[in-house]
Amino acid sequence: MRVDRFLSNLPQFNRQHARLLLIEKRVRVDGRIVSDPHHDIREFNRIELDDLVLQVGKPARYLMLHKPPGCVSATQDPEHPTVLDLLSEADKHDLHIAGRLDFNTSGLMLITNDGHWSRYLTQPHTKLPKTYYVETEQLITRDYIAQFEKGVYFAYEDLTTLPAKLELLGSNSARLSIVEGRYHQVKRMFGYFNNKVVHLHRESIGPLKLDSQLAPGEYRALTAQELTLFKP
Ligand code: URA
């Protein structure tokens, strides 16, 4: 939200007051004076007017989790454990998942309370490559490389997938990099060749790789350096 809107939403100020407070340099965001009415603020920011705290600000949380197979990418599920059940964090109900994985898919998941950040990561036009290690029932041939590069038609959505990069690793294993996150996308791409995916593991999202020290079910906070890899 823009800082002028934040101020004018408070009962004591209208738009004109809000502008004036900014011009008079009486408003601080995270300790710094802000006078630009367009300045973007979020629930994480501490906002002060003179000595009055208008918003305390929450710490932003960014976690990477090694999702094990057999858990649901949701905050609640009546039948199965969810990825949030794996977290022992007091504020876990403030957290949400940035980009789901299927029940039996393992690998890198990002969890946050920053909706701005998760929207950036998951919205289609960001086109962050997501890289998966894939094992299949049948042989993977070189034909797949050209087909995935060309795109696979998904009748249900009436669209063709964007160019994807396939690296063959073995007769039944490959590494696939896709820039979208369509429903069951990887399985449906291999499904084009009637080839069933039997093992699927997300290795990376954009430049961020799953920490190899994390066992399935373990998680840790992203480091400040890892956070700079993403530029919303
Ligand atoms: N594609 C799939 O089919 N499943 C996933 O979990 C992720 C990508």
Short mmCIF file of C-alpha atoms and ligand atoms in Angstrom, two decimals:
data_model
loop_
_atom_site.label_atom_id
_atom_site.label_comp_id
_atom_site.label_asym_id
_atom_site.label_seq_id
_atom_site.Cartn_x
_atom_site.Cartn_y
_atom_site.Cartn_z
CA MET A 1 0.00 0.00 0.00
CA ARG A 2 1.16 3.56 -0.65
CA VAL A 3 2.19 5.43 2.48
CA ASP A 4 -0.23 8.33 1.79
CA ARG A 5 -3.12 5.82 1.58
CA PHE A 6 -1.97 4.11 4.78
CA LEU A 7 -2.07 7.48 6.58
CA SER A 8 -5.37 8.64 5.12
CA ASN A 9 -6.99 5.29 6.04
CA LEU A 10 -6.37 6.15 9.70
CA PRO A 11 -9.40 7.82 11.28
CA GLN A 12 -7.49 10.95 12.35
CA PHE A 13 -6.21 11.97 8.86
CA ASN A 14 -7.66 12.69 5.45
CA ARG A 15 -5.66 12.65 2.19
CA GLN A 16 -4.64 16.27 2.53
CA HIS A 17 -3.38 15.81 6.10
CA ALA A 18 -1.51 12.72 5.00
CA ARG A 19 0.31 14.63 2.24
CA LEU A 20 1.14 17.44 4.64
CA LEU A 21 2.62 15.06 7.23
CA LEU A 22 4.85 13.63 4.52
CA ILE A 23 5.93 17.06 3.25
CA GLU A 24 6.71 18.10 6.83
CA LYS A 25 8.97 15.01 7.09
CA ARG A 26 7.17 13.75 10.18
CA VAL A 27 6.69 10.19 8.96
CA ARG A 28 9.33 7.48 9.39
CA VAL A 29 9.32 4.01 7.87
CA ASP A 30 11.72 1.61 9.58
CA GLY A 31 13.44 4.59 11.16
CA ARG A 32 13.91 6.58 7.94
CA ILE A 33 12.00 9.73 7.02
CA VAL A 34 9.74 9.19 4.04
CA SER A 35 8.24 12.10 2.11
CA ASP A 36 7.29 10.37 -1.16
CA PRO A 37 3.52 9.69 -1.05
CA HIS A 38 4.02 6.71 -3.42
CA HIS A 39 6.44 4.96 -1.07
CA ASP A 40 5.28 1.34 -0.82
CA ILE A 41 4.74 -0.02 2.67
CA ARG A 42 3.90 -3.48 3.93
CA GLU A 43 2.78 -5.04 7.17
CA PHE A 44 6.44 -5.72 8.00
CA ASN A 45 7.34 -2.04 8.14
CA ARG A 46 7.44 -0.03 11.35
CA ILE A 47 5.70 3.27 10.76
CA GLU A 48 6.03 6.25 13.08
CA LEU A 49 4.60 9.73 13.12
CA ASP A 50 6.78 11.93 15.28
CA ASP A 51 6.99 9.82 18.47
CA LEU A 52 3.81 7.90 17.82
CA VAL A 53 4.05 4.33 16.52
CA LEU A 54 1.29 3.87 13.91
CA GLN A 55 2.27 0.31 12.96
CA VAL A 56 4.67 -1.88 14.92
CA GLY A 57 5.71 -4.02 11.96
CA LYS A 58 6.12 -7.78 11.91
CA PRO A 59 9.35 -9.58 11.21
CA ALA A 60 9.28 -10.95 7.68
CA ARG A 61 9.82 -14.71 7.53
CA TYR A 62 11.35 -16.63 4.64
CA LEU A 63 11.90 -20.38 5.04
CA MET A 64 13.12 -23.14 2.76
CA LEU A 65 11.73 -26.59 3.47
CA HIS A 66 12.70 -29.98 2.11
CA LYS A 67 9.23 -31.33 1.48
CA PRO A 68 9.06 -35.09 1.93
CA PRO A 69 6.70 -37.15 -0.23
CA GLY A 70 3.38 -37.94 1.44
CA CYS A 71 2.42 -34.54 2.72
CA VAL A 72 0.05 -31.95 1.38
CA SER A 73 1.06 -28.46 0.23
CA ALA A 74 -1.71 -26.78 2.15
CA THR A 75 -2.17 -25.12 5.49
CA GLN A 76 -4.83 -27.66 6.57
CA ASP A 77 -5.94 -31.07 5.46
CA PRO A 78 -8.47 -33.38 7.12
CA GLU A 79 -6.63 -36.60 6.17
CA HIS A 80 -2.93 -36.07 5.63
CA PRO A 81 -0.08 -34.20 7.28
CA THR A 82 0.57 -30.80 5.73
CA VAL A 83 3.86 -29.01 5.15
CA LEU A 84 2.90 -26.56 7.90
CA ASP A 85 2.70 -29.49 10.34
CA LEU A 86 6.44 -29.89 9.77
CA LEU A 87 7.18 -26.45 11.18
CA SER A 88 7.72 -25.86 14.85
CA GLU A 89 7.22 -22.11 14.75
CA ALA A 90 4.96 -20.13 17.06
CA ASP A 91 3.75 -17.93 14.19
CA LYS A 92 3.21 -20.74 11.67
CA HIS A 93 -0.42 -19.80 11.12
CA ASP A 94 0.76 -16.50 9.63
CA LEU A 95 2.79 -18.41 7.06
CA HIS A 96 1.85 -19.59 3.59
CA ILE A 97 3.44 -21.59 0.79
CA ALA A 98 4.95 -19.93 -2.28
CA GLY A 99 4.34 -22.53 -4.99
CA ARG A 100 2.78 -25.91 -4.26
CA LEU A 101 4.07 -29.41 -4.89
CA ASP A 102 1.96 -32.54 -5.35
CA PHE A 103 1.39 -34.96 -2.46
CA ASN A 104 4.16 -37.33 -3.57
CA THR A 105 6.58 -34.75 -4.94
CA SER A 106 9.56 -33.92 -2.74
CA GLY A 107 12.02 -31.06 -2.70
CA LEU A 108 12.34 -27.34 -2.34
CA MET A 109 9.40 -25.38 -0.97
CA LEU A 110 9.43 -21.77 0.08
CA ILE A 111 7.29 -20.61 2.99
CA THR A 112 6.75 -17.03 4.07
CA ASN A 113 4.44 -14.50 5.66
CA ASP A 114 5.28 -11.98 2.91
CA GLY A 115 2.45 -12.08 0.38
CA HIS A 116 4.19 -9.56 -1.86
CA TRP A 117 7.25 -11.82 -2.15
CA SER A 118 5.29 -15.04 -2.71
CA ARG A 119 3.16 -13.34 -5.38
CA TYR A 120 6.30 -12.22 -7.15
CA LEU A 121 7.74 -15.76 -7.09
CA THR A 122 4.59 -17.45 -8.32
CA GLN A 123 2.99 -15.03 -10.77
CA PRO A 124 3.29 -16.28 -14.36
CA HIS A 125 5.12 -13.28 -15.79
CA THR A 126 8.05 -13.62 -13.37
CA LYS A 127 9.02 -16.79 -15.31
CA LEU A 128 11.34 -18.14 -12.63
CA PRO A 129 12.72 -21.50 -13.78
CA LYS A 130 11.81 -24.39 -11.49
CA THR A 131 14.07 -27.39 -11.88
CA TYR A 132 12.91 -30.94 -11.22
CA TYR A 133 14.66 -34.28 -11.08
CA VAL A 134 12.30 -36.77 -12.75
CA GLU A 135 12.18 -40.56 -12.94
CA THR A 136 9.73 -42.32 -15.21
CA GLU A 137 8.27 -45.75 -15.83
CA GLN A 138 9.25 -45.88 -19.54
CA LEU A 139 12.36 -44.86 -21.43
CA ILE A 140 12.91 -41.13 -21.97
CA THR A 141 14.08 -40.54 -25.54
CA ARG A 142 15.73 -37.56 -27.24
CA ASP A 143 12.35 -36.75 -28.87
CA TYR A 144 11.23 -35.39 -25.54
CA ILE A 145 13.88 -32.65 -25.66
CA ALA A 146 12.54 -31.09 -28.85
CA GLN A 147 8.90 -31.55 -27.84
CA PHE A 148 9.35 -29.90 -24.46
CA GLU A 149 11.30 -27.08 -26.11
CA LYS A 150 8.41 -26.61 -28.58
CA GLY A 151 5.76 -26.91 -25.87
CA VAL A 152 3.06 -29.43 -25.02
CA TYR A 153 -0.59 -28.65 -25.66
CA PHE A 154 -2.83 -28.84 -22.59
CA ALA A 155 -6.41 -29.18 -23.85
CA TYR A 156 -8.04 -28.44 -20.50
CA GLU A 157 -6.51 -24.94 -20.34
CA ASP A 158 -6.27 -24.65 -24.14
CA LEU A 159 -2.65 -23.59 -24.00
CA THR A 160 0.78 -24.74 -25.03
CA THR A 161 3.44 -24.88 -22.35
CA LEU A 162 6.33 -22.44 -22.64
CA PRO A 163 9.70 -23.75 -23.83
CA ALA A 164 11.16 -26.08 -21.22
CA LYS A 165 14.66 -27.47 -20.99
CA LEU A 166 15.19 -31.21 -20.61
CA GLU A 167 18.51 -32.79 -19.77
CA LEU A 168 18.65 -36.59 -20.09
CA LEU A 169 20.44 -38.19 -17.17
CA GLY A 170 19.78 -41.90 -17.68
CA SER A 171 17.39 -44.15 -19.57
CA ASN A 172 14.52 -43.27 -17.20
CA SER A 173 15.73 -40.12 -15.52
CA ALA A 174 16.06 -36.50 -16.50
CA ARG A 175 16.26 -32.96 -15.22
CA LEU A 176 13.48 -30.66 -16.40
CA SER A 177 13.38 -26.91 -16.05
CA ILE A 178 10.02 -25.15 -16.52
CA VAL A 179 9.10 -21.50 -16.11
CA GLU A 180 5.43 -22.02 -15.34
CA GLY A 181 3.55 -23.78 -12.57
CA ARG A 182 0.53 -25.37 -14.27
CA TYR A 183 -1.47 -28.02 -12.43
CA HIS A 184 0.55 -31.30 -12.45
CA GLN A 185 2.63 -29.72 -15.20
CA VAL A 186 5.61 -32.07 -15.19
CA LYS A 187 3.48 -35.21 -14.99
CA ARG A 188 1.27 -33.98 -17.82
CA MET A 189 4.26 -33.11 -20.00
CA PHE A 190 5.59 -36.67 -19.66
CA GLY A 191 2.00 -37.85 -20.02
CA TYR A 192 2.13 -36.50 -23.58
CA PHE A 193 4.41 -39.50 -24.26
CA ASN A 194 2.27 -41.81 -22.09
CA ASN A 195 5.18 -42.00 -19.74
CA LYS A 196 4.31 -42.06 -16.05
CA VAL A 197 6.40 -40.02 -13.62
CA VAL A 198 7.28 -42.26 -10.70
CA HIS A 199 9.57 -39.91 -8.81
CA LEU A 200 9.57 -36.11 -8.84
CA HIS A 201 11.82 -33.85 -6.81
CA ARG A 202 12.17 -30.05 -7.07
CA GLU A 203 15.83 -29.12 -6.90
CA SER A 204 15.66 -25.37 -7.32
CA ILE A 205 13.52 -22.29 -7.78
CA GLY A 206 15.26 -19.63 -9.83
CA PRO A 207 18.81 -19.30 -8.55
CA LEU A 208 17.98 -20.86 -5.17
CA LYS A 209 18.91 -24.52 -4.69
CA LEU A 210 17.57 -26.82 -2.00
CA ASP A 211 20.18 -26.99 0.76
CA SER A 212 21.66 -30.50 0.59
CA GLN A 213 22.11 -30.45 4.39
CA LEU A 214 18.33 -30.45 4.86
CA ALA A 215 16.88 -33.95 5.26
CA PRO A 216 13.30 -34.50 4.07
CA GLY A 217 11.00 -32.71 6.52
CA GLU A 218 13.69 -30.26 7.69
CA TYR A 219 13.69 -26.53 7.08
CA ARG A 220 15.67 -23.40 7.78
CA ALA A 221 15.42 -19.64 7.31
CA LEU A 222 16.79 -18.21 4.07
CA THR A 223 20.01 -16.32 4.58
CA ALA A 224 20.22 -12.59 3.78
CA GLN A 225 22.41 -13.51 0.82
CA GLU A 226 19.83 -16.00 -0.51
CA LEU A 227 17.11 -13.37 -0.23
CA THR A 228 19.06 -11.03 -2.49
CA LEU A 229 18.82 -13.70 -5.24
CA PHE A 230 15.18 -12.70 -5.75
CA LYS A 231 14.49 -9.18 -6.90
CA PRO A 232 10.76 -8.36 -6.68
N1 URA B 1 4.67 -30.76 -11.71
C1 URA B 1 3.97 -31.81 -11.25
O1 URA B 1 3.41 -32.57 -12.01
N2 URA B 1 3.92 -31.99 -9.91
C2 URA B 1 4.54 -31.20 -9.03
O2 URA B 1 4.46 -31.43 -7.81
C3 URA B 1 5.28 -30.10 -9.53
C4 URA B 1 5.32 -29.91 -10.88
#
